[in-house]
mmCIF file with all atom_site columns, C-alpha atoms in Angstrom:
data_model
loop_
_atom_site.group_PDB
_atom_site.id
_atom_site.type_symbol
_atom_site.label_atom_id
_atom_site.label_alt_id
_atom_site.label_comp_id
_atom_site.label_asym_id
_atom_site.label_entity_id
_atom_site.label_seq_id
_atom_site.pdbx_PDB_ins_code
_atom_site.Cartn_x
_atom_site.Cartn_y
_atom_site.Cartn_z
_atom_site.occupancy
_atom_site.B_iso_or_equiv
_atom_site.pdbx_formal_charge
_atom_site.auth_seq_id
_atom_site.auth_comp_id
_atom_site.auth_asym_id
_atom_site.auth_atom_id
_atom_site.pdbx_PDB_model_num
ATOM 1   C CA . MET K 1 1   ? 60.613  103.494 124.801 1.00 45.00 ? 947  MET K CA 1
ATOM 2   C CA . LYS K 1 2   ? 63.119  101.574 126.574 1.00 41.00 ? 948  LYS K CA 1
ATOM 3   C CA . LEU K 1 3   ? 63.027  98.966  123.788 1.00 35.00 ? 949  LEU K CA 1
ATOM 4   C CA . ARG K 1 4   ? 63.302  101.083 121.193 1.00 41.00 ? 950  ARG K CA 1
ATOM 5   C CA . THR K 1 5   ? 66.550  102.668 122.921 1.00 36.00 ? 951  THR K CA 1
ATOM 6   C CA . LEU K 1 6   ? 68.095  99.214  123.315 1.00 33.00 ? 952  LEU K CA 1
ATOM 7   C CA . LEU K 1 7   ? 67.335  98.472  119.833 1.00 34.00 ? 953  LEU K CA 1
ATOM 8   C CA . VAL K 1 8   ? 69.058  101.700 118.497 1.00 35.00 ? 954  VAL K CA 1
ATOM 9   C CA . VAL K 1 9   ? 72.004  101.266 120.843 1.00 34.00 ? 955  VAL K CA 1
ATOM 10  C CA . GLY K 1 10  ? 72.308  97.484  119.789 1.00 36.00 ? 956  GLY K CA 1
ATOM 11  C CA . SER K 1 11  ? 72.148  98.398  116.207 1.00 35.00 ? 957  SER K CA 1
ATOM 12  C CA . LEU K 1 12  ? 74.677  101.264 116.512 1.00 34.00 ? 958  LEU K CA 1
ATOM 13  C CA . ALA K 1 13  ? 76.867  98.781  118.363 1.00 35.00 ? 959  ALA K CA 1
ATOM 14  C CA . LEU K 1 14  ? 76.649  95.927  115.584 1.00 35.00 ? 960  LEU K CA 1
ATOM 15  C CA . ALA K 1 15  ? 77.143  98.476  112.891 1.00 36.00 ? 961  ALA K CA 1
ATOM 16  C CA . ALA K 1 16  ? 80.439  99.606  114.752 1.00 37.00 ? 962  ALA K CA 1
ATOM 17  C CA . LEU K 1 17  ? 81.508  95.963  114.975 1.00 35.00 ? 963  LEU K CA 1
ATOM 18  C CA . GLY K 1 18  ? 81.121  95.289  111.323 1.00 39.00 ? 964  GLY K CA 1
ATOM 19  C CA . LEU K 1 19  ? 83.014  98.529  110.759 1.00 36.00 ? 965  LEU K CA 1
ATOM 20  C CA . THR K 1 20  ? 85.670  97.415  112.819 1.00 36.00 ? 966  THR K CA 1
ATOM 21  C CA . LEU K 1 21  ? 86.108  93.932  111.367 1.00 36.00 ? 967  LEU K CA 1
ATOM 22  C CA . THR K 1 22  ? 85.822  95.395  107.748 1.00 37.00 ? 968  THR K CA 1
ATOM 23  C CA . ASN K 1 23  ? 88.406  97.914  108.777 1.00 37.00 ? 969  ASN K CA 1
ATOM 24  C CA . ALA K 1 24  ? 90.774  95.280  110.235 1.00 40.00 ? 970  ALA K CA 1
ATOM 25  C CA . GLN K 1 25  ? 90.466  93.227  107.054 1.00 45.00 ? 971  GLN K CA 1
ATOM 26  C CA . SER K 1 26  ? 91.255  96.368  104.857 1.00 45.00 ? 972  SER K CA 1
ATOM 27  C CA . THR K 1 27  ? 94.189  97.083  106.902 1.00 52.00 ? 973  THR K CA 1
ATOM 28  C CA . THR K 1 28  ? 95.743  93.780  106.586 1.00 66.00 ? 974  THR K CA 1
ATOM 29  C CA . GLN K 1 29  ? 95.145  93.938  102.920 1.00 77.00 ? 975  GLN K CA 1
ATOM 30  C CA . ASN K 1 30  ? 97.222  97.123  102.691 1.00 90.00 ? 976  ASN K CA 1
ATOM 31  C CA . GLN K 1 31  ? 100.148 95.390  104.243 1.00 96.00 ? 977  GLN K CA 1
ATOM 32  C CA . THR K 1 32  ? 102.697 92.959  102.887 1.00 96.00 ? 978  THR K CA 1
ATOM 33  C CA . ILE K 1 33  ? 103.090 89.481  104.378 1.00 96.00 ? 979  ILE K CA 1
ATOM 34  C CA . ALA K 1 34  ? 106.190 90.761  106.059 1.00 96.00 ? 980  ALA K CA 1
ATOM 35  C CA . GLN K 1 35  ? 104.460 93.640  107.661 1.00 96.00 ? 981  GLN K CA 1
ATOM 36  C CA . ILE K 1 36  ? 101.639 91.395  108.974 1.00 97.00 ? 982  ILE K CA 1
ATOM 37  C CA . VAL K 1 37  ? 104.047 89.066  110.514 1.00 97.00 ? 983  VAL K CA 1
ATOM 38  C CA . ALA K 1 38  ? 105.979 91.940  112.182 1.00 96.00 ? 984  ALA K CA 1
ATOM 39  C CA . THR K 1 39  ? 102.915 93.425  113.619 1.00 96.00 ? 985  THR K CA 1
ATOM 40  C CA . ASN K 1 40  ? 101.402 90.138  115.011 1.00 96.00 ? 986  ASN K CA 1
ATOM 41  C CA . PRO K 1 41  ? 102.709 89.256  118.341 1.00 96.00 ? 987  PRO K CA 1
ATOM 42  C CA . ASN K 1 42  ? 101.801 85.454  117.508 1.00 97.00 ? 988  ASN K CA 1
ATOM 43  C CA . PHE K 1 43  ? 104.441 85.607  114.865 1.00 98.00 ? 989  PHE K CA 1
ATOM 44  C CA . SER K 1 44  ? 107.450 87.113  116.878 1.00 97.00 ? 990  SER K CA 1
ATOM 45  C CA . THR K 1 45  ? 109.457 83.980  116.450 1.00 96.00 ? 991  THR K CA 1
ATOM 46  C CA . LEU K 1 46  ? 108.770 83.755  112.665 1.00 97.00 ? 992  LEU K CA 1
ATOM 47  C CA . LEU K 1 47  ? 109.450 87.500  112.450 1.00 97.00 ? 993  LEU K CA 1
ATOM 48  C CA . ALA K 1 48  ? 112.909 86.771  114.129 1.00 96.00 ? 994  ALA K CA 1
ATOM 49  C CA . ALA K 1 49  ? 113.474 83.642  111.768 1.00 96.00 ? 995  ALA K CA 1
ATOM 50  C CA . VAL K 1 50  ? 112.626 85.836  108.566 1.00 97.00 ? 996  VAL K CA 1
ATOM 51  C CA . GLN K 1 51  ? 115.086 88.649  109.637 1.00 96.00 ? 997  GLN K CA 1
ATOM 52  C CA . ALA K 1 52  ? 117.810 85.960  110.409 1.00 95.00 ? 998  ALA K CA 1
ATOM 53  C CA . ALA K 1 53  ? 117.311 84.398  107.003 1.00 96.00 ? 999  ALA K CA 1
ATOM 54  C CA . GLY K 1 54  ? 117.395 87.697  105.304 1.00 95.00 ? 1000 GLY K CA 1
ATOM 55  C CA . LEU K 1 55  ? 113.999 87.135  103.762 1.00 96.00 ? 1001 LEU K CA 1
ATOM 56  C CA . VAL K 1 56  ? 112.284 90.163  104.919 1.00 95.00 ? 1002 VAL K CA 1
ATOM 57  C CA . GLU K 1 57  ? 112.642 91.960  101.629 1.00 94.00 ? 1003 GLU K CA 1
ATOM 58  C CA . THR K 1 58  ? 111.407 88.967  99.655  1.00 93.00 ? 1004 THR K CA 1
ATOM 59  C CA . LEU K 1 59  ? 108.178 88.865  101.823 1.00 94.00 ? 1005 LEU K CA 1
ATOM 60  C CA . SER K 1 60  ? 107.926 92.407  101.303 1.00 94.00 ? 1006 SER K CA 1
ATOM 61  C CA . GLY K 1 61  ? 108.135 92.260  97.498  1.00 94.00 ? 1007 GLY K CA 1
ATOM 62  C CA . PRO K 1 62  ? 105.182 92.000  94.985  1.00 93.00 ? 1008 PRO K CA 1
ATOM 63  C CA . GLY K 1 63  ? 104.954 88.094  95.250  1.00 91.00 ? 1009 GLY K CA 1
ATOM 64  C CA . PRO K 1 64  ? 102.202 86.919  95.353  1.00 97.00 ? 1010 PRO K CA 1
ATOM 65  C CA . PHE K 1 65  ? 102.967 84.186  97.989  1.00 97.00 ? 1011 PHE K CA 1
ATOM 66  C CA . THR K 1 66  ? 100.915 81.935  100.074 1.00 98.00 ? 1012 THR K CA 1
ATOM 67  C CA . VAL K 1 67  ? 102.610 81.376  103.507 1.00 98.00 ? 1013 VAL K CA 1
ATOM 68  C CA . PHE K 1 68  ? 101.742 78.637  105.877 1.00 98.00 ? 1014 PHE K CA 1
ATOM 69  C CA . ALA K 1 69  ? 102.972 80.786  109.012 1.00 98.00 ? 1015 ALA K CA 1
ATOM 70  C CA . PRO K 1 70  ? 103.869 78.856  112.108 1.00 98.00 ? 1016 PRO K CA 1
ATOM 71  C CA . THR K 1 71  ? 103.066 80.676  115.354 1.00 98.00 ? 1017 THR K CA 1
ATOM 72  C CA . ASN K 1 72  ? 105.167 81.028  118.523 1.00 98.00 ? 1018 ASN K CA 1
ATOM 73  C CA . ALA K 1 73  ? 103.647 77.902  120.042 1.00 98.00 ? 1019 ALA K CA 1
ATOM 74  C CA . ALA K 1 74  ? 104.579 76.242  116.873 1.00 98.00 ? 1020 ALA K CA 1
ATOM 75  C CA . PHE K 1 75  ? 108.080 77.063  117.179 1.00 97.00 ? 1021 PHE K CA 1
ATOM 76  C CA . ALA K 1 76  ? 108.023 76.154  120.960 1.00 97.00 ? 1022 ALA K CA 1
ATOM 77  C CA . LYS K 1 77  ? 107.484 72.501  119.884 1.00 97.00 ? 1023 LYS K CA 1
ATOM 78  C CA . ILE K 1 78  ? 111.045 72.560  118.773 1.00 95.00 ? 1024 ILE K CA 1
ATOM 79  C CA . PRO K 1 79  ? 113.604 71.849  121.416 1.00 95.00 ? 1025 PRO K CA 1
ATOM 80  C CA . LYS K 1 80  ? 115.312 75.192  122.337 1.00 94.00 ? 1026 LYS K CA 1
ATOM 81  C CA . ALA K 1 81  ? 118.803 74.010  121.526 1.00 95.00 ? 1027 ALA K CA 1
ATOM 82  C CA . ASP K 1 82  ? 117.543 72.681  118.140 1.00 94.00 ? 1028 ASP K CA 1
ATOM 83  C CA . LEU K 1 83  ? 115.650 76.094  117.453 1.00 92.00 ? 1029 LEU K CA 1
ATOM 84  C CA . ASP K 1 84  ? 118.889 78.131  118.592 1.00 93.00 ? 1030 ASP K CA 1
ATOM 85  C CA . LYS K 1 85  ? 121.035 76.045  116.175 1.00 95.00 ? 1031 LYS K CA 1
ATOM 86  C CA . LEU K 1 86  ? 118.533 76.353  113.244 1.00 93.00 ? 1032 LEU K CA 1
ATOM 87  C CA . LEU K 1 87  ? 118.254 80.319  113.919 1.00 91.00 ? 1033 LEU K CA 1
ATOM 88  C CA . ALA K 1 88  ? 122.086 80.447  113.611 1.00 94.00 ? 1034 ALA K CA 1
ATOM 89  C CA . ASP K 1 89  ? 122.382 78.553  110.315 1.00 96.00 ? 1035 ASP K CA 1
ATOM 90  C CA . LYS K 1 90  ? 121.083 80.827  107.581 1.00 96.00 ? 1036 LYS K CA 1
ATOM 91  C CA . ALA K 1 91  ? 121.030 78.251  104.983 1.00 97.00 ? 1037 ALA K CA 1
ATOM 92  C CA . ALA K 1 92  ? 118.980 75.675  106.857 1.00 96.00 ? 1038 ALA K CA 1
ATOM 93  C CA . LEU K 1 93  ? 116.862 78.294  108.096 1.00 97.00 ? 1039 LEU K CA 1
ATOM 94  C CA . THR K 1 94  ? 116.138 79.610  104.639 1.00 97.00 ? 1040 THR K CA 1
ATOM 95  C CA . LYS K 1 95  ? 115.335 76.064  103.311 1.00 98.00 ? 1041 LYS K CA 1
ATOM 96  C CA . VAL K 1 96  ? 112.872 75.649  106.433 1.00 97.00 ? 1042 VAL K CA 1
ATOM 97  C CA . LEU K 1 97  ? 111.351 78.991  105.834 1.00 98.00 ? 1043 LEU K CA 1
ATOM 98  C CA . THR K 1 98  ? 110.944 78.805  102.016 1.00 97.00 ? 1044 THR K CA 1
ATOM 99  C CA . TYR K 1 99  ? 109.308 75.203  102.790 1.00 98.00 ? 1045 TYR K CA 1
ATOM 100 C CA . HIS K 1 100 ? 106.442 77.305  104.248 1.00 98.00 ? 1046 HIS K CA 1
ATOM 101 C CA . VAL K 1 101 ? 105.817 79.393  101.040 1.00 98.00 ? 1047 VAL K CA 1
ATOM 102 C CA . VAL K 1 102 ? 103.800 78.610  97.936  1.00 98.00 ? 1048 VAL K CA 1
ATOM 103 C CA . ALA K 1 103 ? 104.257 80.782  94.727  1.00 97.00 ? 1049 ALA K CA 1
ATOM 104 C CA . GLY K 1 104 ? 100.979 82.326  93.870  1.00 97.00 ? 1050 GLY K CA 1
ATOM 105 C CA . ARG K 1 105 ? 97.808  83.263  96.194  1.00 97.00 ? 1051 ARG K CA 1
ATOM 106 C CA . VAL K 1 106 ? 96.164  79.899  97.269  1.00 97.00 ? 1052 VAL K CA 1
ATOM 107 C CA . PRO K 1 107 ? 93.042  80.722  99.319  1.00 97.00 ? 1053 PRO K CA 1
ATOM 108 C CA . SER K 1 108 ? 91.631  78.194  101.658 1.00 96.00 ? 1054 SER K CA 1
ATOM 109 C CA . SER K 1 109 ? 88.895  77.204  99.289  1.00 96.00 ? 1055 SER K CA 1
ATOM 110 C CA . GLN K 1 110 ? 91.639  75.998  96.918  1.00 97.00 ? 1056 GLN K CA 1
ATOM 111 C CA . VAL K 1 111 ? 94.084  74.488  99.408  1.00 97.00 ? 1057 VAL K CA 1
ATOM 112 C CA . VAL K 1 112 ? 91.336  71.852  100.346 1.00 95.00 ? 1058 VAL K CA 1
ATOM 113 C CA . THR K 1 113 ? 91.000  70.611  96.832  1.00 96.00 ? 1059 THR K CA 1
ATOM 114 C CA . LEU K 1 114 ? 94.879  69.826  96.857  1.00 97.00 ? 1060 LEU K CA 1
ATOM 115 C CA . LYS K 1 115 ? 96.730  66.780  97.657  1.00 98.00 ? 1061 LYS K CA 1
ATOM 116 C CA . GLU K 1 116 ? 99.986  68.570  97.695  1.00 97.00 ? 1062 GLU K CA 1
ATOM 117 C CA . ALA K 1 117 ? 101.408 72.112  96.895  1.00 98.00 ? 1063 ALA K CA 1
ATOM 118 C CA . LYS K 1 118 ? 105.043 72.823  95.242  1.00 98.00 ? 1064 LYS K CA 1
ATOM 119 C CA . THR K 1 119 ? 106.858 75.081  97.927  1.00 98.00 ? 1065 THR K CA 1
ATOM 120 C CA . VAL K 1 120 ? 109.289 77.686  97.040  1.00 97.00 ? 1066 VAL K CA 1
ATOM 121 C CA . GLU K 1 121 ? 112.142 75.461  98.619  1.00 97.00 ? 1067 GLU K CA 1
ATOM 122 C CA . GLY K 1 122 ? 111.421 72.947  95.765  1.00 98.00 ? 1068 GLY K CA 1
ATOM 123 C CA . GLN K 1 123 ? 109.822 70.219  97.700  1.00 98.00 ? 1069 GLN K CA 1
ATOM 124 C CA . ASN K 1 124 ? 105.988 69.490  97.903  1.00 98.00 ? 1070 ASN K CA 1
ATOM 125 C CA . VAL K 1 125 ? 104.035 69.704  101.075 1.00 98.00 ? 1071 VAL K CA 1
ATOM 126 C CA . THR K 1 126 ? 101.115 67.268  101.495 1.00 98.00 ? 1072 THR K CA 1
ATOM 127 C CA . ILE K 1 127 ? 97.812  68.530  102.164 1.00 98.00 ? 1073 ILE K CA 1
ATOM 128 C CA . GLU K 1 128 ? 94.775  66.314  103.599 1.00 97.00 ? 1074 GLU K CA 1
ATOM 129 C CA . VAL K 1 129 ? 91.569  67.144  105.019 1.00 96.00 ? 1075 VAL K CA 1
ATOM 130 C CA . LYS K 1 130 ? 90.793  65.051  108.124 1.00 94.00 ? 1076 LYS K CA 1
ATOM 131 C CA . ASP K 1 131 ? 87.722  65.577  110.255 1.00 94.00 ? 1077 ASP K CA 1
ATOM 132 C CA . GLY K 1 132 ? 87.128  68.869  108.918 1.00 92.00 ? 1078 GLY K CA 1
ATOM 133 C CA . LYS K 1 133 ? 90.673  70.144  109.490 1.00 96.00 ? 1079 LYS K CA 1
ATOM 134 C CA . VAL K 1 134 ? 93.468  70.800  107.058 1.00 97.00 ? 1080 VAL K CA 1
ATOM 135 C CA . ILE K 1 135 ? 96.519  68.727  107.966 1.00 98.00 ? 1081 ILE K CA 1
ATOM 136 C CA . LEU K 1 136 ? 100.038 69.606  106.211 1.00 98.00 ? 1082 LEU K CA 1
ATOM 137 C CA . ASN K 1 137 ? 102.526 66.631  106.078 1.00 98.00 ? 1083 ASN K CA 1
ATOM 138 C CA . GLY K 1 138 ? 100.484 64.536  108.405 1.00 96.00 ? 1084 GLY K CA 1
ATOM 139 C CA . ASN K 1 139 ? 101.460 66.757  111.455 1.00 96.00 ? 1085 ASN K CA 1
ATOM 140 C CA . SER K 1 140 ? 100.606 70.372  111.112 1.00 98.00 ? 1086 SER K CA 1
ATOM 141 C CA . THR K 1 141 ? 96.956  71.798  111.433 1.00 98.00 ? 1087 THR K CA 1
ATOM 142 C CA . VAL K 1 142 ? 95.864  75.201  109.734 1.00 98.00 ? 1088 VAL K CA 1
ATOM 143 C CA . THR K 1 143 ? 94.326  76.934  112.634 1.00 97.00 ? 1089 THR K CA 1
ATOM 144 C CA . ALA K 1 144 ? 93.450  80.257  110.719 1.00 96.00 ? 1090 ALA K CA 1
ATOM 145 C CA . VAL K 1 145 ? 93.030  80.968  107.028 1.00 97.00 ? 1091 VAL K CA 1
ATOM 146 C CA . ASP K 1 146 ? 92.831  83.593  104.314 1.00 97.00 ? 1092 ASP K CA 1
ATOM 147 C CA . ILE K 1 147 ? 94.563  86.552  106.208 1.00 97.00 ? 1093 ILE K CA 1
ATOM 148 C CA . GLN K 1 148 ? 94.691  88.688  103.100 1.00 97.00 ? 1094 GLN K CA 1
ATOM 149 C CA . ALA K 1 149 ? 98.107  90.736  102.508 1.00 97.00 ? 1095 ALA K CA 1
ATOM 150 C CA . SER K 1 150 ? 98.673  93.072  99.494  1.00 96.00 ? 1096 SER K CA 1
ATOM 151 C CA . ASN K 1 151 ? 101.208 90.516  98.146  1.00 97.00 ? 1097 ASN K CA 1
ATOM 152 C CA . GLY K 1 152 ? 99.558  87.289  99.116  1.00 97.00 ? 1098 GLY K CA 1
ATOM 153 C CA . ILE K 1 153 ? 97.810  85.293  101.706 1.00 98.00 ? 1099 ILE K CA 1
ATOM 154 C CA . ILE K 1 154 ? 98.580  83.836  104.973 1.00 98.00 ? 1100 ILE K CA 1
ATOM 155 C CA . HIS K 1 155 ? 97.218  80.416  106.645 1.00 98.00 ? 1101 HIS K CA 1
ATOM 156 C CA . VAL K 1 156 ? 98.420  80.114  110.131 1.00 98.00 ? 1102 VAL K CA 1
ATOM 157 C CA . ILE K 1 157 ? 99.774  76.482  111.345 1.00 98.00 ? 1103 ILE K CA 1
ATOM 158 C CA . ASP K 1 158 ? 100.315 74.786  114.654 1.00 98.00 ? 1104 ASP K CA 1
ATOM 159 C CA . THR K 1 159 ? 103.627 72.907  113.779 1.00 98.00 ? 1105 THR K CA 1
ATOM 160 C CA . VAL K 1 160 ? 106.677 74.076  111.921 1.00 98.00 ? 1106 VAL K CA 1
ATOM 161 C CA . LEU K 1 161 ? 106.924 72.133  108.664 1.00 98.00 ? 1107 LEU K CA 1
ATOM 162 C CA . LEU K 1 162 ? 110.442 70.600  108.252 1.00 96.00 ? 1108 LEU K CA 1
ATOM 163 C CA . PRO K 1 163 ? 111.677 69.777  104.589 1.00 95.00 ? 1109 PRO K CA 1
ATOM 164 C CA . LYS K 1 164 ? 113.315 66.346  104.076 1.00 89.00 ? 1110 LYS K CA 1
#
């Protein structure tokens, strides 16, 4: 009897977890890229940058876009004085941010087959798979993939990409 109760409770817990995970994915699929960035505390610096560059409306638009989204820790790798200067220079900031965006929806299954991808900024970002990890421009590792949005997809990266 005790084993049966344990199995029932365990099954219900797993079912609830499955519904929660499915619901979380459904929730992001109904949000734009801008909304996902705005509601994820790991992207607060990215959000500030997107707002400073005036790109919220663009990332709320129909897209579709693929965004290689740097985390707060990625931005923290940039010396504070340099980051402050970048955030104050709208043209330079726009160039950096649009270098993180590829037109169209590019899932991770496709990213790993590419050698490079043309960004909205106009330059290519290089892509390589090394030791099972996707590396952009030789120094930025993709740490999370395929965050679905209503207007595209987000891949999380650990280093800010800087155009030439």
